[in-house]
Short mmCIF file of C-alpha atoms and ligand atoms in Angstrom, two decimals:
data_model
loop_
_atom_site.label_atom_id
_atom_site.label_comp_id
_atom_site.label_asym_id
_atom_site.label_seq_id
_atom_site.Cartn_x
_atom_site.Cartn_y
_atom_site.Cartn_z
CA MET S 541 -0.14 -0.26 -0.18
CA TYR S 542 2.77 1.84 1.50
CA MET S 543 3.93 1.82 -2.33
CA ASN S 544 1.45 2.59 -3.91
CA ILE S 545 0.86 6.05 -2.02
CA PHE S 546 4.04 6.60 -3.53
CA VAL S 547 3.61 5.70 -6.71
CA LEU S 548 0.16 7.61 -7.37
CA TYR S 549 2.44 10.87 -5.25
CA PHE S 550 5.62 10.54 -7.91
CA TYR S 551 2.79 10.67 -10.96
CA ILE S 552 1.43 13.79 -9.59
CA MET S 553 5.30 15.65 -8.65
CA GLN S 554 5.77 14.87 -12.66
CA ASP S 555 3.22 15.33 -13.75
CA ASN S 556 4.33 19.72 -12.29
CA LEU S 557 8.13 18.99 -13.11
CA PHE S 558 8.22 21.36 -15.86
CA ASP S 559 6.42 24.25 -13.83
CA ASN S 560 9.23 24.68 -11.04
CA THR S 561 11.12 28.13 -13.17
CA GLU S 562 13.06 28.67 -9.34
CA ILE S 563 15.30 25.72 -10.96
CA ALA S 564 14.96 26.71 -14.91
CA PHE S 565 15.56 30.41 -15.04
CA LYS S 566 18.72 29.58 -10.74
CA ASP S 567 22.08 30.86 -12.75
CA LYS S 568 18.81 33.53 -14.70
CA SER S 569 20.25 37.06 -13.61
CA VAL S 570 17.37 39.79 -13.33
CA PHE S 571 19.09 41.92 -16.35
CA ALA S 572 18.46 37.91 -18.10
CA LEU S 573 14.75 37.54 -17.68
CA TYR S 574 13.95 41.14 -18.53
CA ARG S 575 16.36 40.34 -21.87
CA GLY S 576 14.36 37.02 -22.72
CA TYR S 577 11.09 37.82 -22.02
CA ILE S 578 11.54 40.73 -24.38
CA ILE S 579 13.86 39.40 -27.08
CA PHE S 580 10.44 36.46 -26.70
CA LYS S 581 7.71 39.68 -26.95
CA ILE S 582 10.03 40.84 -30.06
CA ILE S 583 9.88 38.31 -31.69
CA SER S 584 6.16 37.28 -31.56
CA PHE S 585 5.40 39.19 -34.03
CA PRO S 586 6.03 38.29 -37.41
CA ARG S 587 5.99 40.94 -38.70
CA ILE S 588 8.73 42.26 -36.57
CA VAL S 589 10.90 39.44 -37.37
CA SER S 590 10.60 40.51 -41.13
CA PHE S 591 11.49 43.39 -40.46
CA ALA S 592 13.63 43.02 -38.98
CA LYS S 593 15.40 40.51 -41.87
CA PHE S 594 14.55 43.72 -45.11
CA ILE S 595 16.69 45.83 -42.44
CA LEU S 596 19.53 43.61 -42.64
CA SER S 597 20.02 43.75 -46.14
CA PHE S 598 20.88 47.23 -46.21
CA LYS S 599 24.70 47.60 -45.01
CA LEU S 600 24.60 50.76 -43.99
CA ILE S 601 23.28 50.31 -40.80
CA TYR S 602 24.86 46.96 -40.89
CA PRO S 603 26.98 48.15 -38.25
CA LEU S 604 24.21 49.52 -35.55
CA THR S 605 22.21 45.49 -36.14
CA LYS S 606 25.03 43.66 -35.75
CA LEU S 607 25.74 45.46 -32.58
CA LEU S 608 21.78 44.54 -31.44
CA LEU S 609 21.25 41.35 -32.50
CA LYS S 610 24.93 40.38 -30.55
CA ASN S 611 23.34 41.45 -27.41
CA THR S 612 19.60 40.47 -27.57
CA MET S 613 19.76 37.07 -30.35
CA LEU S 614 22.39 36.26 -30.64
CA LYS S 615 22.98 35.73 -26.36
CA GLN S 616 19.84 33.63 -26.14
CA PHE S 617 19.75 30.93 -28.96
CA CYS S 618 23.94 30.82 -29.16
CA GLY S 619 27.12 29.67 -27.32
CA GLY S 620 29.52 32.59 -29.18
CA GLN S 621 31.45 32.95 -32.66
CA ASN S 622 34.20 29.58 -32.03
CA GLU S 623 34.45 26.71 -29.57
CA ASP S 624 36.30 29.05 -27.24
CA ASP S 625 33.62 31.67 -26.57
CA CYS S 626 31.95 29.23 -25.24
CA LYS S 627 33.51 27.42 -22.99
CA ASN S 628 32.74 29.60 -19.95
CA LEU S 629 28.93 28.78 -21.25
CA ILE S 630 29.58 25.36 -21.64
CA GLN S 631 30.69 25.36 -18.00
CA ASP S 632 27.37 27.40 -16.03
CA LEU S 633 25.39 24.76 -18.44
CA ASN S 634 28.21 21.65 -16.73
CA SER S 635 27.45 22.66 -13.03
CA ARG S 636 23.38 22.43 -13.85
CA ASN S 637 24.30 18.86 -15.15
CA VAL S 638 23.33 19.61 -18.60
CA TYR S 639 26.14 18.81 -21.46
CA SER S 640 26.88 20.69 -24.50
CA ILE S 641 26.43 19.32 -27.31
CA LEU S 642 28.80 22.29 -30.16
CA ASP S 643 26.69 23.14 -33.31
CA TYR S 644 28.18 25.02 -36.20
CA SER S 645 25.78 26.26 -37.23
CA VAL S 646 26.82 28.05 -40.38
CA GLU S 647 26.04 26.88 -43.98
CA GLY S 648 29.11 26.07 -46.13
CA LEU S 649 30.02 26.19 -49.79
CA GLU S 650 29.20 22.84 -51.48
CA ASN S 651 31.71 22.18 -52.91
CA GLU S 652 35.21 19.21 -51.32
CA LEU S 653 37.41 21.78 -48.96
CA SER S 654 34.46 23.84 -47.18
CA PHE S 655 33.28 19.80 -46.88
CA GLU S 656 36.99 19.05 -45.33
CA GLU S 657 36.36 21.68 -43.07
CA THR S 658 33.00 20.46 -41.43
CA VAL S 659 35.45 16.75 -40.69
CA SER S 660 37.85 18.33 -39.43
CA ARG S 661 35.98 21.08 -37.57
CA THR S 662 34.36 17.72 -35.82
CA LEU S 663 37.57 16.40 -36.13
CA ASN S 664 38.28 19.49 -32.82
CA LEU S 665 35.01 19.20 -31.42
CA ILE S 666 35.80 15.11 -30.73
CA GLU S 667 38.64 16.18 -28.60
CA LEU S 668 36.41 18.98 -26.63
CA ASN S 669 33.95 16.65 -26.31
CA THR S 670 37.13 13.76 -24.90
CA SER S 671 38.80 16.57 -22.29
CA ASN S 672 34.70 17.22 -21.46
CA ASN S 673 34.19 14.22 -21.15
CA PHE S 674 30.89 15.49 -23.89
CA PRO S 675 29.01 12.28 -25.05
CA PHE S 676 28.18 14.06 -28.37
CA ILE S 677 28.64 15.47 -31.03
CA VAL S 678 26.93 16.36 -34.39
CA PHE S 679 26.39 17.18 -37.80
CA LYS S 680 24.43 18.14 -40.32
CA PRO S 681 24.97 14.81 -43.53
CA THR S 682 25.02 17.89 -46.38
CA GLY S 683 28.59 19.90 -44.30
CA ILE S 684 30.53 16.54 -45.41
CA GLY S 685 28.24 16.74 -49.62
CA ARG S 686 26.87 17.68 -51.84
CA PHE S 687 23.12 17.83 -51.37
CA ASP S 688 22.67 16.69 -55.10
CA LEU S 689 24.11 14.03 -54.72
CA TYR S 690 22.54 12.89 -51.58
CA LYS S 691 19.22 13.37 -53.89
CA LYS S 692 20.71 11.28 -57.26
CA LYS S 693 21.85 8.46 -54.58
CA SER S 694 18.86 8.70 -52.45
CA SER S 695 16.93 8.86 -55.83
CA LYS S 696 18.49 5.45 -56.63
CA ALA S 697 19.65 7.57 -60.13
CA LYS S 698 22.98 5.68 -61.88
CA LEU S 699 26.15 7.91 -60.50
CA SER S 700 28.88 8.98 -63.50
CA ASP S 701 32.47 7.80 -62.65
CA LEU S 702 32.79 11.19 -61.72
CA GLU S 703 29.81 10.82 -58.88
CA LYS S 704 31.08 8.06 -58.25
CA THR S 705 34.74 8.64 -57.14
CA GLU S 706 32.84 12.13 -55.66
CA TRP S 707 30.43 8.97 -53.28
CA SER S 708 32.94 7.50 -52.08
CA LYS S 709 34.66 10.73 -49.72
CA VAL S 710 31.45 10.89 -48.55
CA LEU S 711 31.41 7.25 -47.65
CA SER S 712 34.80 7.89 -46.05
CA ARG S 713 34.49 11.65 -44.38
CA TYR S 714 32.05 9.11 -42.11
CA ASP S 715 33.72 6.11 -41.76
CA VAL S 716 36.64 9.18 -40.66
CA ILE S 717 33.71 11.28 -38.23
CA CYS S 718 32.58 7.83 -36.54
CA ASP S 719 35.84 5.65 -35.63
CA THR S 720 37.59 8.72 -33.80
CA ALA S 721 34.11 9.44 -32.79
CA GLN S 722 34.93 5.88 -31.37
CA LYS S 723 38.15 5.47 -29.90
CA LYS S 724 36.73 8.55 -27.81
CA ASN S 725 34.04 7.09 -26.71
CA VAL S 726 32.06 9.91 -28.29
CA SER S 727 28.12 9.20 -30.23
CA VAL S 728 27.97 11.15 -33.37
CA LEU S 729 24.12 12.39 -34.27
CA ILE S 730 23.67 12.59 -37.72
CA ASP S 731 21.23 15.47 -38.65
CA ALA S 732 18.49 14.37 -40.06
CA GLU S 733 16.48 17.17 -43.22
CA GLU S 734 14.94 16.83 -46.68
CA SER S 735 12.71 13.90 -47.26
CA TRP S 736 13.93 13.02 -50.70
CA ILE S 737 18.41 13.08 -49.12
CA GLN S 738 17.27 10.71 -45.84
CA SER S 739 16.66 7.32 -48.03
CA ILE S 740 20.45 7.39 -49.36
CA ILE S 741 21.53 8.78 -45.03
CA ASP S 742 18.94 5.23 -43.53
CA GLU S 743 21.49 3.73 -45.13
CA ILE S 744 23.47 4.54 -44.38
CA TYR S 745 23.37 4.25 -40.89
CA GLU S 746 22.28 0.12 -41.70
CA ASN S 747 26.62 0.17 -42.53
CA LEU S 748 27.10 2.49 -39.74
CA ILE S 749 24.84 0.74 -37.04
CA VAL S 750 27.02 -3.08 -38.19
CA LYS S 751 30.82 -1.82 -38.94
CA TYR S 752 30.41 0.98 -35.23
CA ASN S 753 27.52 0.12 -32.72
CA SER S 754 28.08 -3.48 -31.57
CA LYS S 755 29.31 -2.45 -28.34
CA LYS S 756 26.65 1.11 -27.83
CA ALA S 757 25.30 3.41 -29.59
CA VAL S 758 27.94 5.50 -31.52
CA VAL S 759 25.59 6.16 -34.68
CA TYR S 760 22.49 8.19 -33.94
CA ASN S 761 20.22 8.08 -36.89
CA THR S 762 17.40 11.23 -36.69
CA VAL S 763 13.65 10.29 -37.23
CA GLN S 764 11.69 12.74 -37.80
CA ALA S 765 8.27 11.95 -36.59
CA TYR S 766 6.41 14.59 -39.29
CA ARG S 767 7.07 12.00 -42.17
CA THR S 768 3.80 9.45 -42.09
CA ASP S 769 6.45 6.80 -43.05
CA ARG S 770 8.20 6.96 -39.37
CA LEU S 771 6.48 4.53 -37.36
CA GLU S 772 6.68 1.81 -40.36
CA TYR S 773 10.43 3.02 -40.83
CA LEU S 774 11.07 2.40 -37.33
CA LYS S 775 9.84 -1.04 -36.98
CA LYS S 776 11.81 -2.21 -40.36
CA LEU S 777 15.39 -1.37 -38.32
CA TYR S 778 13.39 -3.59 -35.61
CA GLN S 779 12.97 -6.75 -37.76
CA THR S 780 16.44 -6.50 -39.25
CA PHE S 781 18.34 -6.06 -35.98
CA SER S 782 16.36 -7.91 -32.84
CA SER S 783 17.87 -10.97 -33.66
CA THR S 784 20.82 -8.83 -32.61
CA ASP S 785 23.48 -7.70 -30.69
CA PHE S 786 24.47 -4.54 -32.48
CA HIS S 787 22.05 -0.84 -30.06
CA LEU S 788 20.16 1.22 -31.91
CA GLY S 789 21.42 5.08 -31.42
CA ILE S 790 17.84 7.54 -32.83
CA LYS S 791 17.83 11.23 -32.11
CA LEU S 792 13.59 11.06 -31.69
CA VAL S 793 12.42 14.98 -33.58
CA ARG S 794 9.40 16.26 -34.56
CA GLY S 795 10.66 17.93 -38.42
CA ALA S 796 12.07 21.21 -39.27
CA TYR S 797 11.50 21.55 -42.81
CA MET S 798 7.33 21.48 -43.04
CA GLU S 799 7.08 23.28 -45.52
CA LYS S 800 8.97 22.93 -48.03
CA GLU S 801 8.33 19.48 -48.01
CA ARG S 802 4.85 20.65 -47.88
CA GLN S 803 5.71 22.97 -51.00
CA ARG S 804 7.76 20.70 -52.65
CA ALA S 805 4.97 17.51 -53.22
CA ARG S 806 2.39 20.70 -54.84
CA PHE S 807 4.75 21.49 -57.16
CA LEU S 808 5.68 17.62 -58.09
CA ASN S 809 2.57 16.44 -57.67
CA TYR S 810 2.96 13.15 -55.03
CA ILE S 811 1.25 12.95 -52.02
CA ASP S 812 1.89 15.08 -49.25
CA PRO S 813 5.01 12.91 -46.57
CA ILE S 814 3.85 14.94 -43.72
CA HIS S 815 0.92 13.97 -41.36
CA LYS S 816 -2.30 16.88 -42.29
CA SER S 817 -1.57 18.25 -38.98
CA LYS S 818 0.01 18.97 -35.91
CA ASN S 819 -1.89 16.26 -33.44
CA ASP S 820 -1.78 13.67 -36.35
CA THR S 821 2.61 14.64 -36.01
CA ASP S 822 2.33 14.88 -32.23
CA LYS S 823 1.20 11.05 -31.83
CA SER S 824 3.52 10.10 -35.06
CA PHE S 825 6.08 11.16 -32.25
CA ASN S 826 4.50 9.90 -29.22
CA ASN S 827 3.65 6.99 -31.36
CA CYS S 828 7.42 6.41 -32.18
CA LEU S 829 8.59 7.22 -28.60
CA ILE S 830 5.65 4.08 -26.70
CA PHE S 831 7.37 1.55 -29.72
CA MET S 832 10.83 2.54 -29.24
CA PHE S 833 11.05 2.34 -24.98
CA GLU S 834 9.30 -1.18 -25.38
CA ASN S 835 12.18 -1.82 -27.43
CA VAL S 836 13.94 -0.48 -25.05
CA GLU S 837 17.30 -3.95 -25.17
CA LEU S 838 17.47 -2.77 -28.21
CA PHE S 839 17.27 1.65 -28.64
CA SER S 840 19.53 3.93 -27.72
CA ILE S 841 16.93 7.24 -27.23
CA PHE S 842 17.20 10.54 -28.10
CA ILE S 843 14.39 13.07 -27.09
CA GLY S 844 14.89 16.31 -29.11
CA SER S 845 11.76 18.40 -28.06
CA HIS S 846 10.74 20.84 -26.11
CA ASN S 847 7.10 19.24 -26.73
CA GLU S 848 5.80 18.88 -22.51
CA LYS S 849 3.57 16.23 -23.10
CA SER S 850 6.37 14.33 -24.91
CA ASN S 851 8.69 15.02 -22.02
CA TYR S 852 6.60 13.44 -19.93
CA LEU S 853 5.42 11.02 -21.56
CA ALA S 854 8.85 9.57 -21.76
CA LEU S 855 9.90 10.31 -18.08
CA ASP S 856 6.04 8.27 -17.40
CA TYR S 857 7.68 4.86 -19.19
CA ILE S 858 10.97 5.12 -17.63
CA ASN S 859 9.97 5.15 -14.45
CA LYS S 860 6.92 2.95 -14.99
CA TYR S 861 9.09 0.26 -16.40
CA ASN S 862 12.34 0.99 -14.18
CA ILE S 863 14.40 1.61 -17.52
CA SER S 864 17.63 2.85 -17.15
CA LYS S 865 18.41 7.04 -17.32
CA ASN S 866 21.62 5.96 -19.77
CA LYS S 867 19.15 4.73 -22.32
CA VAL S 868 17.86 7.76 -22.34
CA TRP S 869 18.63 11.25 -23.45
CA PHE S 870 16.92 14.69 -23.57
CA SER S 871 17.71 17.34 -25.26
CA GLN S 872 16.09 21.49 -25.95
CA LEU S 873 18.21 23.99 -29.02
CA PHE S 874 20.14 26.58 -26.03
CA GLY S 875 17.93 29.34 -25.13
CA MET S 876 15.07 27.57 -25.62
CA SER S 877 12.87 25.71 -23.18
CA ASP S 878 14.86 25.37 -20.17
CA HIS S 879 11.54 24.63 -17.88
CA ILE S 880 12.92 21.19 -19.34
CA SER S 881 15.96 20.99 -19.71
CA TYR S 882 17.27 22.33 -16.10
CA ASN S 883 14.19 20.22 -13.55
CA LEU S 884 14.96 16.67 -15.69
CA SER S 885 18.73 17.29 -15.32
CA ASP S 886 17.51 18.40 -11.52
CA LYS S 887 16.05 15.34 -11.49
CA GLY S 888 19.61 13.11 -12.32
CA TYR S 889 17.95 12.73 -15.55
CA ASN S 890 20.58 13.18 -19.44
CA VAL S 891 20.21 16.69 -20.09
CA ALA S 892 22.25 18.23 -23.19
CA LYS S 893 21.65 21.22 -24.59
CA TYR S 894 22.74 21.88 -28.71
CA LEU S 895 25.15 25.17 -28.15
CA PRO S 896 24.97 26.32 -32.14
CA PHE S 897 28.13 29.17 -32.55
CA GLY S 898 29.52 30.18 -35.12
CA PRO S 899 30.22 33.83 -36.81
CA PHE S 900 27.80 36.05 -36.70
CA LYS S 901 27.27 36.78 -40.54
CA GLY S 902 27.19 32.62 -40.43
CA VAL S 903 24.44 32.23 -37.48
CA ILE S 904 22.05 35.66 -38.79
CA PRO S 905 20.25 33.17 -40.65
CA TYR S 906 19.99 30.70 -37.71
CA LEU S 907 18.56 33.34 -36.22
CA PHE S 908 16.13 33.62 -37.90
CA ARG S 909 14.71 30.62 -38.47
CA ARG S 910 14.79 30.90 -34.50
CA ALA S 911 12.88 33.89 -34.62
CA GLU S 912 10.35 32.77 -37.39
CA GLU S 913 10.12 29.00 -36.27
CA ASN S 914 8.67 30.74 -32.39
CA THR S 915 6.62 33.21 -34.60
CA ALA S 916 5.30 30.20 -36.23
CA ILE S 917 4.55 27.02 -33.95
CA GLU S 918 1.43 28.21 -32.63
CA GLY S 919 2.41 28.34 -28.06
CA GLN S 920 5.46 27.76 -28.34
CA THR S 921 6.44 31.69 -27.63
CA SER S 922 3.54 32.69 -25.35
CA ARG S 923 4.88 29.31 -22.91
CA GLU S 924 8.21 31.16 -23.00
CA LEU S 925 6.74 34.27 -22.02
CA PHE S 926 4.72 32.90 -19.14
CA LEU S 927 7.48 31.32 -17.63
CA TYR S 928 10.15 33.62 -18.27
CA LYS S 929 6.80 36.05 -16.23
CA LYS S 930 6.00 34.15 -14.10
CA GLU S 931 9.37 33.90 -12.74
CA ILE S 932 9.71 36.95 -12.49
CA LYS S 933 7.13 38.20 -10.65
CA ARG S 934 8.67 35.13 -7.83
CA ARG S 935 11.76 37.17 -7.34
CA ASN S 936 9.65 40.59 -6.92
CA TYR S 937 7.18 39.41 -4.56
CA SER S 938 10.04 36.44 -2.76
CA LYS S 939 12.42 40.06 -1.84
CA LEU S 940 8.86 41.42 -0.37
C1 FAD M 2261 17.79 18.82 -29.75
C2 FAD M 2261 16.86 18.83 -31.08
C3 FAD M 2261 17.44 18.84 -32.45
C4 FAD M 2261 17.36 18.88 -33.75
N1 FAD M 2261 17.28 17.34 -34.11
C5 FAD M 2261 16.35 17.65 -36.04
C6 FAD M 2261 16.95 17.50 -37.34
O1 FAD M 2261 18.31 16.56 -37.20
N2 FAD M 2261 16.49 17.15 -38.16
C7 FAD M 2261 15.20 17.74 -38.31
O2 FAD M 2261 14.03 18.47 -39.57
N3 FAD M 2261 14.87 19.33 -37.00
C8 FAD M 2261 15.31 19.25 -35.71
N4 FAD M 2261 14.60 19.72 -34.67
C9 FAD M 2261 13.33 20.40 -35.11
C10 FAD M 2261 13.05 19.95 -34.13
O3 FAD M 2261 12.43 18.54 -35.76
C11 FAD M 2261 10.74 20.91 -34.22
O4 FAD M 2261 11.55 21.11 -35.22
C12 FAD M 2261 11.25 21.67 -33.16
O5 FAD M 2261 12.34 20.56 -31.63
C13 FAD M 2261 9.97 22.48 -32.52
O6 FAD M 2261 9.54 20.29 -32.00
P1 FAD M 2261 8.69 19.89 -30.31
O7 FAD M 2261 9.12 18.77 -30.61
O8 FAD M 2261 9.96 20.49 -30.27
O9 FAD M 2261 8.10 20.66 -30.66
P2 FAD M 2261 6.69 21.61 -31.09
O10 FAD M 2261 5.94 22.90 -30.41
O11 FAD M 2261 5.05 20.10 -29.58
O12 FAD M 2261 6.32 20.95 -32.68
C14 FAD M 2261 6.23 21.57 -33.70
C15 FAD M 2261 7.05 21.00 -34.37
O13 FAD M 2261 5.02 19.50 -35.03
C16 FAD M 2261 4.77 19.91 -35.78
N5 FAD M 2261 4.10 20.67 -36.66
C17 FAD M 2261 3.53 21.78 -36.27
N6 FAD M 2261 3.01 22.02 -37.74
C18 FAD M 2261 2.19 20.81 -38.02
C19 FAD M 2261 0.64 21.39 -39.09
N7 FAD M 2261 0.10 22.23 -39.60
N8 FAD M 2261 1.23 19.61 -40.15
C20 FAD M 2261 2.06 18.28 -39.17
N9 FAD M 2261 3.17 18.66 -37.93
C21 FAD M 2261 3.26 20.18 -37.88
C22 FAD M 2261 6.82 20.56 -36.45
O14 FAD M 2261 7.42 19.89 -36.82
C23 FAD M 2261 7.60 21.62 -36.18
O15 FAD M 2261 8.62 21.24 -36.37
C24 FAD M 2261 16.04 19.24 -32.98
C25 FAD M 2261 16.04 19.86 -32.53
C26 FAD M 2261 15.63 20.02 -31.16
C27 FAD M 2261 15.68 19.78 -30.06
#
């Protein structure tokens, strides 16, 4: 009976876990709280975001806008211009048991030099991870190979001899990164991009599983739950590997390219690969999550989401089925959903923040994507505003 009362108490407490703004914003000064509040307030107006984008295109006032963005958006959503700039932040996050996943958020050029640069930067990040004991690094497939080449391979079209050589270089880049990561005990997250380049990435991932995931999940593929076929994909992976000892690392996200996906499907007249409504995407995300939890002996789960309900669902499964905390990682983007990240880390769950960095000019598109995403996703900005306001109020009251 005592056990039942304890379980009931746990669930009541857990339901409110993310409401604790004192833990969520513990490190933020009053100034940083007001700054956060004002930023989310501003980006809740789509017209202001579009206007700021327009202003930035004028060279004359560029230095002024740069100064403004540097002290607002950049501070809220980015770690800095380079790895060194991020050091203090990394330590701050570390002190709260939150790991950093440094993410070079500058889109490179589509040439061999740029791809090699991405590889050497990723190898440097693996070194940095080793010295900080960070468990993950991340890269985008198009950071190490040409988009059109992935597209051609995904469509099963025949490659020319030149393209075959180019492709073998792409594959060897995956190998260099995963091999180094494995030796340094770091795991690799492969980001997901557009659906029309994903099938070849899924194929590469399956080969990498066999090479690197025998002792633990070194390589993680990303599943975008907004795609209608992704639960089937997970089931297929399960079927292929269930009788083996390999570990399947999966980063589960909802997906960031919805408009682009829908537009292309309309334009080329094929069935939209994305779920029809947000509700359907939510169901799909939760079903993918449940499927992995039910087969957790095979899956290592990395949840990339700011959605409270999905994160609560994960907690339910972890606690109901006594799943080892090491099997599950929670992750949010830096500057967003601190109430989820810090309340989870405070309770001993594995948490990592994606920490974008890069030269100012290069990260501007990232900053605008964050702003536009926050404006577009109903509820996301209002939730952040509500939380910042709540904490500002709480601090004022606690002074009385
Ligand atoms: C750590 C981390 C890593 C990420 N890595 C990737 C990655 O590799 N690739 C990638 O694509 N994205 C990635 N994302 C972004 C992610 O896919 C989502 O865009 C973002 O996190 C918002 O979803 P949510 O679950 O946090 O929140 P929510 O606010 O609950 O969900 C918003 C999402 O729901 C979906 N949605 C919204 N409206 C509709 C609609 N009308 N119909 C159908 N679906 C709808 C969209 O996917 C939208 O982004 C990552 C996010 C995080 C936090």
